[in-house]
mmCIF file of C-alpha atoms in Angstrom:
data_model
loop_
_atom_site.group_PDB
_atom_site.id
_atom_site.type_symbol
_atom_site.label_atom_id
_atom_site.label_comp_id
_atom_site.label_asym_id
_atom_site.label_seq_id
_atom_site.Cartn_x
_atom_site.Cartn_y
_atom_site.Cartn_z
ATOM 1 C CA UNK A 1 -10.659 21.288 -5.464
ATOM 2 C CA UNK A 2 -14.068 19.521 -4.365
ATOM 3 C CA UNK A 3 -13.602 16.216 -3.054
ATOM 4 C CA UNK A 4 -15.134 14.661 -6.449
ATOM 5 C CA UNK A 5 -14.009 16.874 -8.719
ATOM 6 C CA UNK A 6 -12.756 15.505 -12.016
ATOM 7 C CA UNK A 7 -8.969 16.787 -13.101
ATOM 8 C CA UNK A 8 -8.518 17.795 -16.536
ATOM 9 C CA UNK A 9 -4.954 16.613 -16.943
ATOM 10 C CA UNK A 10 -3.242 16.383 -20.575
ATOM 11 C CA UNK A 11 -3.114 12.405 -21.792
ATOM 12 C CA UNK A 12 -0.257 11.396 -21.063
ATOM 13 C CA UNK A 13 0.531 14.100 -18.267
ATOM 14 C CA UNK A 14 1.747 11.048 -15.670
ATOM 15 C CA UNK A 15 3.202 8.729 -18.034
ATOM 16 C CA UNK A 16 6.897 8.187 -18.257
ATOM 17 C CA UNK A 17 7.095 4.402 -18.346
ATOM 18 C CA UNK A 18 10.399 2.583 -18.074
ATOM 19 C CA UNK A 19 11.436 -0.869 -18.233
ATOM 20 C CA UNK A 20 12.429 -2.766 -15.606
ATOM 21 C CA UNK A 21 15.653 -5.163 -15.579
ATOM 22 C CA UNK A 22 15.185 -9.167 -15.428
ATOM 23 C CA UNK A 23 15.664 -10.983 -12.248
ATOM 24 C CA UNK A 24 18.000 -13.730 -13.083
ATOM 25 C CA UNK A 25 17.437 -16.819 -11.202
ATOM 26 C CA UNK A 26 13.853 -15.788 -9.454
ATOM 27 C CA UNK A 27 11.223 -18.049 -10.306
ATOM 28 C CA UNK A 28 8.490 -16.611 -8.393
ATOM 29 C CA UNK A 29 8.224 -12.801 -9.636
ATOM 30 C CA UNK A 30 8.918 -11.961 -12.888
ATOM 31 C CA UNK A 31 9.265 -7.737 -13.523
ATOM 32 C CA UNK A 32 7.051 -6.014 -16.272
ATOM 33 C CA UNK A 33 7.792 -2.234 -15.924
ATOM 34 C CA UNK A 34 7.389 0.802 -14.001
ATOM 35 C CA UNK A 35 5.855 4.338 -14.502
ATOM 36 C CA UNK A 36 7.090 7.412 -12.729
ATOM 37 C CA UNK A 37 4.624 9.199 -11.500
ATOM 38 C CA UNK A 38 5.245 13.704 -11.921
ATOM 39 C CA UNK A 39 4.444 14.933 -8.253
ATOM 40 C CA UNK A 40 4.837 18.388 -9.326
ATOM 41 C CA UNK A 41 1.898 17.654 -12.177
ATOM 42 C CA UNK A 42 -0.183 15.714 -9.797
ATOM 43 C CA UNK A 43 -0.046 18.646 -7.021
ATOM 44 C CA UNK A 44 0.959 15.887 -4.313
ATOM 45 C CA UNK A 45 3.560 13.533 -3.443
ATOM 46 C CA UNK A 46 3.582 10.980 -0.206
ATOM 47 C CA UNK A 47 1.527 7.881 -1.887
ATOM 48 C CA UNK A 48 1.629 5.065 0.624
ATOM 49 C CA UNK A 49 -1.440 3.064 -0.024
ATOM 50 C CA UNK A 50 -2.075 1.892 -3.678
ATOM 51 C CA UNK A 51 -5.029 -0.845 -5.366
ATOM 52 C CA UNK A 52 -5.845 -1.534 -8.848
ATOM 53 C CA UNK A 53 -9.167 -2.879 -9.844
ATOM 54 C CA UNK A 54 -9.719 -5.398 -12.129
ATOM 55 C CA UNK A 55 -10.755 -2.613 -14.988
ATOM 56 C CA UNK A 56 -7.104 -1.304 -14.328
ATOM 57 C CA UNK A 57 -8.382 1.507 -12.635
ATOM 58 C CA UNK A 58 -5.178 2.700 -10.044
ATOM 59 C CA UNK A 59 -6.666 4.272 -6.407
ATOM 60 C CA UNK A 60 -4.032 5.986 -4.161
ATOM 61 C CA UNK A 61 -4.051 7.713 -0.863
ATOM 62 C CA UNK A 62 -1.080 9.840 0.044
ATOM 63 C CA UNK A 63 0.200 10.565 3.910
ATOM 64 C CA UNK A 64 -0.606 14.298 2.619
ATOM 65 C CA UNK A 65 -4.672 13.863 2.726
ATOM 66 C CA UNK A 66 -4.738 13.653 -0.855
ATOM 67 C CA UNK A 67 -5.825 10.550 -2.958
ATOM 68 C CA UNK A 68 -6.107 10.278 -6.625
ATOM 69 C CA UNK A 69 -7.563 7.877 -8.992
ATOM 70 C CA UNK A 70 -5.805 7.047 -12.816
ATOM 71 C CA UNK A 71 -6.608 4.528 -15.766
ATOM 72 C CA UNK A 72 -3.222 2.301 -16.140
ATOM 73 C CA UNK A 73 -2.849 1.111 -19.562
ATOM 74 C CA UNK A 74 -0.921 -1.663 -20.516
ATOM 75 C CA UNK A 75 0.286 -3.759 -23.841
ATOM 76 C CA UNK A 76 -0.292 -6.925 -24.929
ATOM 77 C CA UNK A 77 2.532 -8.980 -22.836
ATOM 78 C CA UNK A 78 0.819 -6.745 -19.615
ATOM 79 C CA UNK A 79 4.155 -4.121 -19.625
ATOM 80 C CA UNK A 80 2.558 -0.286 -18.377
ATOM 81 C CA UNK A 81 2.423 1.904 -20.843
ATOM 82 C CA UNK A 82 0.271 4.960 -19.469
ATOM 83 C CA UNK A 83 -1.388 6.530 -16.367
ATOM 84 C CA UNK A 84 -3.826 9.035 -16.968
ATOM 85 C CA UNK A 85 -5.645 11.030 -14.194
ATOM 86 C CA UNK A 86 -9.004 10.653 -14.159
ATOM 87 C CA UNK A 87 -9.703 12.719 -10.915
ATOM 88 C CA UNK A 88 -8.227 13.663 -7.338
ATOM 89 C CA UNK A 89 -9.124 15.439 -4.026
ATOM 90 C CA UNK A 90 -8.951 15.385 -0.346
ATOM 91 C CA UNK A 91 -9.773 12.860 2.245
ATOM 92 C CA UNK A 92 -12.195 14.038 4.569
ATOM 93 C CA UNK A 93 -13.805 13.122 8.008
ATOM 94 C CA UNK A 94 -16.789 11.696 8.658
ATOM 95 C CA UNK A 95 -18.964 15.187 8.342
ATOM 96 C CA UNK A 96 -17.301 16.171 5.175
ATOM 97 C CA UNK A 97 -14.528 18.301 6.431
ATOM 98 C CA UNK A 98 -10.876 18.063 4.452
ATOM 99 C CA UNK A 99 -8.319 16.184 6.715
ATOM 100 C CA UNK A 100 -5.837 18.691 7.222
ATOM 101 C CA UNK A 101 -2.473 17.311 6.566
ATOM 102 C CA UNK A 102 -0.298 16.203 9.452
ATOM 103 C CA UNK A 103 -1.627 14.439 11.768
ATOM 104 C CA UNK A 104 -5.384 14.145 11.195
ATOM 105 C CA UNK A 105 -4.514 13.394 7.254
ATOM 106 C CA UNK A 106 -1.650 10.986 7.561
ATOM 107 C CA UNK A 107 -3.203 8.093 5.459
ATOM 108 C CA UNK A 108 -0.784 5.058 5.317
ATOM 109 C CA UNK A 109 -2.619 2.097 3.654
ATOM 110 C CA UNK A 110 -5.782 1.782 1.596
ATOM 111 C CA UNK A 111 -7.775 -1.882 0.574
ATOM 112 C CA UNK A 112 -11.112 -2.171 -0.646
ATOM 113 C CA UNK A 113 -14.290 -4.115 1.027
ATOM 114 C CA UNK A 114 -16.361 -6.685 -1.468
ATOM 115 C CA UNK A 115 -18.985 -4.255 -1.226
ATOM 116 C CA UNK A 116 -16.605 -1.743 -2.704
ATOM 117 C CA UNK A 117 -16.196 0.262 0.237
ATOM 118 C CA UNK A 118 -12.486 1.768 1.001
ATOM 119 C CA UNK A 119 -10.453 1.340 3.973
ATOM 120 C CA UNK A 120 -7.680 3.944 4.863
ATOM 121 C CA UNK A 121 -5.972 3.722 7.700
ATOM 122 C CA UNK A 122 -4.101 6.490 9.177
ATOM 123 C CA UNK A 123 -1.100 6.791 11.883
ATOM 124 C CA UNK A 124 -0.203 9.432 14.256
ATOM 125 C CA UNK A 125 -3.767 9.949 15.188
ATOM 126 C CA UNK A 126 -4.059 5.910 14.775
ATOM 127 C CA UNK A 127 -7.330 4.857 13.553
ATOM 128 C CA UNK A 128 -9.582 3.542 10.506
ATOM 129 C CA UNK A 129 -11.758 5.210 8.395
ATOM 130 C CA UNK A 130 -14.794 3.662 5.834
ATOM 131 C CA UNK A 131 -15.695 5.752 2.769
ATOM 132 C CA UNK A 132 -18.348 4.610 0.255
ATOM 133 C CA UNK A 133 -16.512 6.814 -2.158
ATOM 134 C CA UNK A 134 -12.866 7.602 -1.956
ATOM 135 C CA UNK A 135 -13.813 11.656 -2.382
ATOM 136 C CA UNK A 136 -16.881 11.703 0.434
ATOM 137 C CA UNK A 137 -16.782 11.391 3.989
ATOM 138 C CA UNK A 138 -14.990 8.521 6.021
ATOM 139 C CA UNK A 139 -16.876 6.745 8.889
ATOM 140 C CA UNK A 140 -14.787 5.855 11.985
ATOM 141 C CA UNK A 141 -14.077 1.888 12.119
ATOM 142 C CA UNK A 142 -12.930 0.178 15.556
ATOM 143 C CA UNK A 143 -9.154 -0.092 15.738
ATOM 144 C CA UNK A 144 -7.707 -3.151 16.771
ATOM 145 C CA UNK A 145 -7.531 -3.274 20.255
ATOM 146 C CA UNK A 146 -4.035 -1.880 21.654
ATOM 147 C CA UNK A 147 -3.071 0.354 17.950
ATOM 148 C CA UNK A 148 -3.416 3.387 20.450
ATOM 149 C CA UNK A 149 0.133 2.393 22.015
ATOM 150 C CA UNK A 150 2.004 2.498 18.765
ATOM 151 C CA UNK A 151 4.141 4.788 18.163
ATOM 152 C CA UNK A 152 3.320 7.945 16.079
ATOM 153 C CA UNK A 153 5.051 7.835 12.991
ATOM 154 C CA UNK A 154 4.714 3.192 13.249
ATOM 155 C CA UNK A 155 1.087 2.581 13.337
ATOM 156 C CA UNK A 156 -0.884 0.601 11.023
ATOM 157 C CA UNK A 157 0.921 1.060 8.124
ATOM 158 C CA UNK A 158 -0.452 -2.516 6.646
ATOM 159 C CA UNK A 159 -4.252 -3.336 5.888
ATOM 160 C CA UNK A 160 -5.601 -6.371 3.777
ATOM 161 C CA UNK A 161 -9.270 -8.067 3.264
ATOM 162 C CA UNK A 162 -8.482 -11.192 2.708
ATOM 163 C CA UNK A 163 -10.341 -13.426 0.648
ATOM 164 C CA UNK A 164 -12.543 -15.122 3.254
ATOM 165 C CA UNK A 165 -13.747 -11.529 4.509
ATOM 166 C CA UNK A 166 -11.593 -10.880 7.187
ATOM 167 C CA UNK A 167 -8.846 -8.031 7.757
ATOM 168 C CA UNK A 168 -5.664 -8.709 8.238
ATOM 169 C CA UNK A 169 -3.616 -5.487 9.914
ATOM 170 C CA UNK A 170 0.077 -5.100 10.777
ATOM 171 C CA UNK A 171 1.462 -2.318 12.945
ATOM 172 C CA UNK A 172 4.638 -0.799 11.456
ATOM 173 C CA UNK A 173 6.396 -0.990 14.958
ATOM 174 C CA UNK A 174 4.272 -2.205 18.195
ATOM 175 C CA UNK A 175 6.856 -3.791 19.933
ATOM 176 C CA UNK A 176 5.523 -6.800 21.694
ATOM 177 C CA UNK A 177 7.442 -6.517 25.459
ATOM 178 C CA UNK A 178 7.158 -10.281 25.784
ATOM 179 C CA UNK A 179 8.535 -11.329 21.957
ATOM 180 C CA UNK A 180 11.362 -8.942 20.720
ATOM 181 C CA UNK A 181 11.925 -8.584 17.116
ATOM 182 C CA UNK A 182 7.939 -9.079 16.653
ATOM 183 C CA UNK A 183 5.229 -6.288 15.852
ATOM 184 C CA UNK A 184 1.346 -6.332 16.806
ATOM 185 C CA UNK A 185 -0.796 -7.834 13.894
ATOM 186 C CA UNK A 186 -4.498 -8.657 13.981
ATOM 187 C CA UNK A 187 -6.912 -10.961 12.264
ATOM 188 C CA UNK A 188 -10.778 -10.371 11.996
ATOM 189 C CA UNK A 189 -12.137 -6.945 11.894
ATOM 190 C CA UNK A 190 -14.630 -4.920 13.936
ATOM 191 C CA UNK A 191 -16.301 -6.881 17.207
ATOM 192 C CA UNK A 192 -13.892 -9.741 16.160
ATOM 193 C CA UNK A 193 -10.085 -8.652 16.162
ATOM 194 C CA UNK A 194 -7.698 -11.381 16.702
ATOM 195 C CA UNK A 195 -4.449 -10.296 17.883
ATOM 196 C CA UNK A 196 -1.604 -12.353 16.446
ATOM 197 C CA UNK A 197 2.008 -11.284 15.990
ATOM 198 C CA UNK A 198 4.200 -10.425 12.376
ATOM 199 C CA UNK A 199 7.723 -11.070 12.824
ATOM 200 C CA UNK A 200 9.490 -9.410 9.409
ATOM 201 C CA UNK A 201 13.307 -9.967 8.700
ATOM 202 C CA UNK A 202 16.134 -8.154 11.114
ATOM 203 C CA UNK A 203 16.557 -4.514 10.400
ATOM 204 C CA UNK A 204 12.839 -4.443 8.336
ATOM 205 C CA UNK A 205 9.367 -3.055 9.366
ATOM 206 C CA UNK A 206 6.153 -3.830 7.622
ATOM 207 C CA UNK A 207 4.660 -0.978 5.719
ATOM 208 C CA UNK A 208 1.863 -2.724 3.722
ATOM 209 C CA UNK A 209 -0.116 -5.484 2.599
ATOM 210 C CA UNK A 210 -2.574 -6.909 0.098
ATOM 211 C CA UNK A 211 -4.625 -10.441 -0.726
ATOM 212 C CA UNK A 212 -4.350 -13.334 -2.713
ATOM 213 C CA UNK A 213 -7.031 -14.819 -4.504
ATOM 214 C CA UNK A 214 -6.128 -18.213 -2.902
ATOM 215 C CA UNK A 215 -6.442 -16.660 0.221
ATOM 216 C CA UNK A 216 -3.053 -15.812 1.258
ATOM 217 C CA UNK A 217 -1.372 -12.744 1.522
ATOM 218 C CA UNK A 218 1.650 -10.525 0.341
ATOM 219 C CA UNK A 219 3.533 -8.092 2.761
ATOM 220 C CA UNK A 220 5.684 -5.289 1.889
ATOM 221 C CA UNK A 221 8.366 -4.872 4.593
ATOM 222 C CA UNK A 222 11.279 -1.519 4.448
ATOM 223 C CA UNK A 223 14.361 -0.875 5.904
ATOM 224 C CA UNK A 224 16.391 1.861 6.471
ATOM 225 C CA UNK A 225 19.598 3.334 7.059
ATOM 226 C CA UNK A 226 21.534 6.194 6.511
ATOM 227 C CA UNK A 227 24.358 4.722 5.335
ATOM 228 C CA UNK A 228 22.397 1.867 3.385
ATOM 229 C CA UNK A 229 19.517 3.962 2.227
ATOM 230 C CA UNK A 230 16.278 2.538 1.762
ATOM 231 C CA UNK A 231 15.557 -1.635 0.887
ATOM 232 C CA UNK A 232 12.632 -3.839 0.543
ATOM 233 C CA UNK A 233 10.896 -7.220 0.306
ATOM 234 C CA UNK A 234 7.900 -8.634 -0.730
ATOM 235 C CA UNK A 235 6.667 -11.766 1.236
ATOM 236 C CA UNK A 236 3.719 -14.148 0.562
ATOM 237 C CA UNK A 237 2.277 -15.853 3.571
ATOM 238 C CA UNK A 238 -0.063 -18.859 2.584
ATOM 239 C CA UNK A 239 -3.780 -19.592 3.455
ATOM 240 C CA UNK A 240 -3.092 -22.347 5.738
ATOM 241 C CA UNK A 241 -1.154 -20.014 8.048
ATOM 242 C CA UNK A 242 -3.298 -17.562 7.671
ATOM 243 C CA UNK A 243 -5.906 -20.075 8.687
ATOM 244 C CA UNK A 244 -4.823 -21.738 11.424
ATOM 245 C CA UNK A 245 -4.139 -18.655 13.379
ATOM 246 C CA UNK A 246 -4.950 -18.068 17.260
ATOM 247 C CA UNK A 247 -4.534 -15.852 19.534
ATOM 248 C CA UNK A 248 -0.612 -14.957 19.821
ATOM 249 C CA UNK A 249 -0.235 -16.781 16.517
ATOM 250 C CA UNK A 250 3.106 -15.859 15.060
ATOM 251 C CA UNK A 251 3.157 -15.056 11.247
ATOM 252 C CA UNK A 252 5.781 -14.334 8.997
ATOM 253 C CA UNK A 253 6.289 -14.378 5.256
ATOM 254 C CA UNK A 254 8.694 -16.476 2.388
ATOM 255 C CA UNK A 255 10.586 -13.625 0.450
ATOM 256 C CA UNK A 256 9.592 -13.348 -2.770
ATOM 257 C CA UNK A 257 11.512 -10.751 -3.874
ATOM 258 C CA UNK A 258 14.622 -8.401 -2.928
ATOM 259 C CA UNK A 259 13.643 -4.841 -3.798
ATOM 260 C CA UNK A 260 17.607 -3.530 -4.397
ATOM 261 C CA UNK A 261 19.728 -2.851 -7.253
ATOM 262 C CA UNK A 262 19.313 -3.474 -10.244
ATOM 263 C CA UNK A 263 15.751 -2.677 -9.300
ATOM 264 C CA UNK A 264 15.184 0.769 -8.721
ATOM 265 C CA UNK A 265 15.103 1.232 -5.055
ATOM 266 C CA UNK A 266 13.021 3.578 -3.430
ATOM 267 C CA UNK A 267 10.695 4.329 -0.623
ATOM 268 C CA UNK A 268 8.210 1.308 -1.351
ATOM 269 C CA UNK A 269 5.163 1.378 1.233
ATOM 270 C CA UNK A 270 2.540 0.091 -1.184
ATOM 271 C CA UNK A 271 1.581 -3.108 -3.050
ATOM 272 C CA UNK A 272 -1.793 -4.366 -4.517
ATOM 273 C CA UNK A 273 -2.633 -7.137 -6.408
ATOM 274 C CA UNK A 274 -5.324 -8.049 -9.002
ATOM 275 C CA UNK A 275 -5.896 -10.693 -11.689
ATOM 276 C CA UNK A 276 -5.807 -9.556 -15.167
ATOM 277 C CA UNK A 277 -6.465 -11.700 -18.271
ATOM 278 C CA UNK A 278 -5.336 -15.111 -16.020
ATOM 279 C CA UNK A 279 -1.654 -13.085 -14.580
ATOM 280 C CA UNK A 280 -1.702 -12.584 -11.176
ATOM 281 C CA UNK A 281 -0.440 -8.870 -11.200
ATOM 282 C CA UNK A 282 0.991 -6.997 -8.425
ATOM 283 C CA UNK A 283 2.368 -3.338 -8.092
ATOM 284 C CA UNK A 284 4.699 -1.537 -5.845
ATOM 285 C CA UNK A 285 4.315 2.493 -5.114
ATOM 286 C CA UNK A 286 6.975 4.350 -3.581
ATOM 287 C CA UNK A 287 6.210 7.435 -1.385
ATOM 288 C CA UNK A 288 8.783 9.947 -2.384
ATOM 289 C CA UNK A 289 8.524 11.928 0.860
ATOM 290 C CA UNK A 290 8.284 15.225 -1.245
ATOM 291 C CA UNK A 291 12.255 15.063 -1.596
ATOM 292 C CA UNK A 292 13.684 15.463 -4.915
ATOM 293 C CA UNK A 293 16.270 13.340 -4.724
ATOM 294 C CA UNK A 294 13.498 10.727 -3.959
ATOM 295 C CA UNK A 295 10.538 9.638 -6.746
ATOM 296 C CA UNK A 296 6.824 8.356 -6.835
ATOM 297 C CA UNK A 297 7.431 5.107 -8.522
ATOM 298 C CA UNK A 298 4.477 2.170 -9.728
ATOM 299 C CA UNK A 299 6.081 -0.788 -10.292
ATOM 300 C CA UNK A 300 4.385 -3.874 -12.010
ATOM 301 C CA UNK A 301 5.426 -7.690 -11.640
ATOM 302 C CA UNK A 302 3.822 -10.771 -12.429
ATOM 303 C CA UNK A 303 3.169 -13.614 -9.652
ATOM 304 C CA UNK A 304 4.861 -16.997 -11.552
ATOM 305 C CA UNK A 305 4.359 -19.286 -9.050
#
């Protein structure tokens, strides 16, 4: 399929909606509802970097080289009620040429520039890429300085542009030899990377991030385990910390929320935010891995305090 080419999917092809069970007790995040999202219908699976606009239009990039754009519809008390495709394609390099899944097309995070420009990061081959539209070709952007040491499958997995303009980047798993338990973050962007430090809780990595309007932050971490399965958090970090950074600068988040049962738990490795009719929304994606005992989940949750 070109890279712009417009899908002709039926209505209501990607909408199986499904409510979401109340948190008891958690004054910060308060759940609307999810969608499922059919992988078989959509021709991909693999979404790990997710943003919604404020017209409700949903952007995704997939660690398969694939990204896809829908129209999320929701009801009057902000609950999701549809995703229609309005297009899809294949990320490409800067000339034009398709990303070939693997390790040229493994695209881990996406966030958008005020100019609307797109970010997409990608591990393995660790690097940035800047596409005017999603669907044409991506421009190489300097990495932070040091990504090239992370490991294959744990670069940078987490990408924000933060209110004020700058980036803020989190590598899955760059150990730090001189701070165990931490993992190489940076502040700035290109010609002016700061290199600070994340530390997320024991046994979880950080796998994404998006802005606040106040200027803070949320970050996504995962864990793990084959006996546990997978588990999540979300974290806000606040302005002032975000602020006051320096080189070395260690930054970590307040929890938010527990992503575990009776949430449906899943493979999260996305979250966006956006402001919609004065609720500060934000949405989860969960990268299903192509497995079938796994699913591509959005999940939508309103900001309370």
């Amino acid at each position: 399929m070109p890279a712009c080419a417009v899908a002709q999917p039926q209505p209501d092809l990607l909408a199986w909606p499904f409510a979401l069970p109340e948190l008891p007790g958690n004054t910060a995040i308060r759940p609307l509802g999810g969608i499922e999202i059919d992988r078989v219908a959509l021709g991909f699976g693999g979404i790990s970097g997710v943003h919604i606009a404020p017209d409700l239009t949903v952007t995704v990039v997939s660690d398969l080289s694939h990204w896809a754009e829908f129209a999320l519809s929701l009801d009057a008390a902000a609950r999701p009620l549809r995703l229609t495709l309005r297009r899809t394609g294949r990320l490409r390099d800067g000339g034009g040429r398709i990303l070939p899944r693997g390790y040229a097309g493994d695209a881990e995070a996406l966030a958008r520039l005020p100019d609307g420009d797109w970010l997409v990061t990608f591990e393995r081959w660790h690097r940035i890429r800047r596409y005017r539209d999603i669907g044409g070709p991506g421009a190489y952007v300097e990495p932070p300085p040091g990504l090239e040491r992370a490991p294959a499958n744990a670069g940078l997995e987490s990408l924000a542009v933060l209110a004020d303009g700058r980036w803020f980047a989190i590598a899955e798993d760059l150990a730090l030899p001189e701070a165990p338990g931490l993992t190489a973050a940076w502040l700035g962007g290109p010609g002016a990377w700061l290199p600070v430090a994340w530390r997320p809780a024991p046994g979880f990595f950080p796998v994404d991030a998006a802005p606040l309007p106040d200027g803070g932050a949320l970050v996504l971490e995962r864990s793990f385990s084959w006996l546990a399965g997978f588990s999540g958090r979300l974290t806000r970090i606040g302005v002032a910390a975000l602020a006051a950074a320096r080189p070395g600068t260690v930054l970590e988040g307040e929890e938010l929320l527990r992503i575990a049962s009776p949430l449906p738990v899943d493979n999260y490795e996305g979250v966006t935010t956006v402001l919609h009719q004065g609720r500060q929304l934000v949405a989860l994606v969960s990268d299903d891995n192509e497995n079938r005992l796994q699913r591509s989940l959005l999940l939508l949750f309103e900001l309370t305090r």
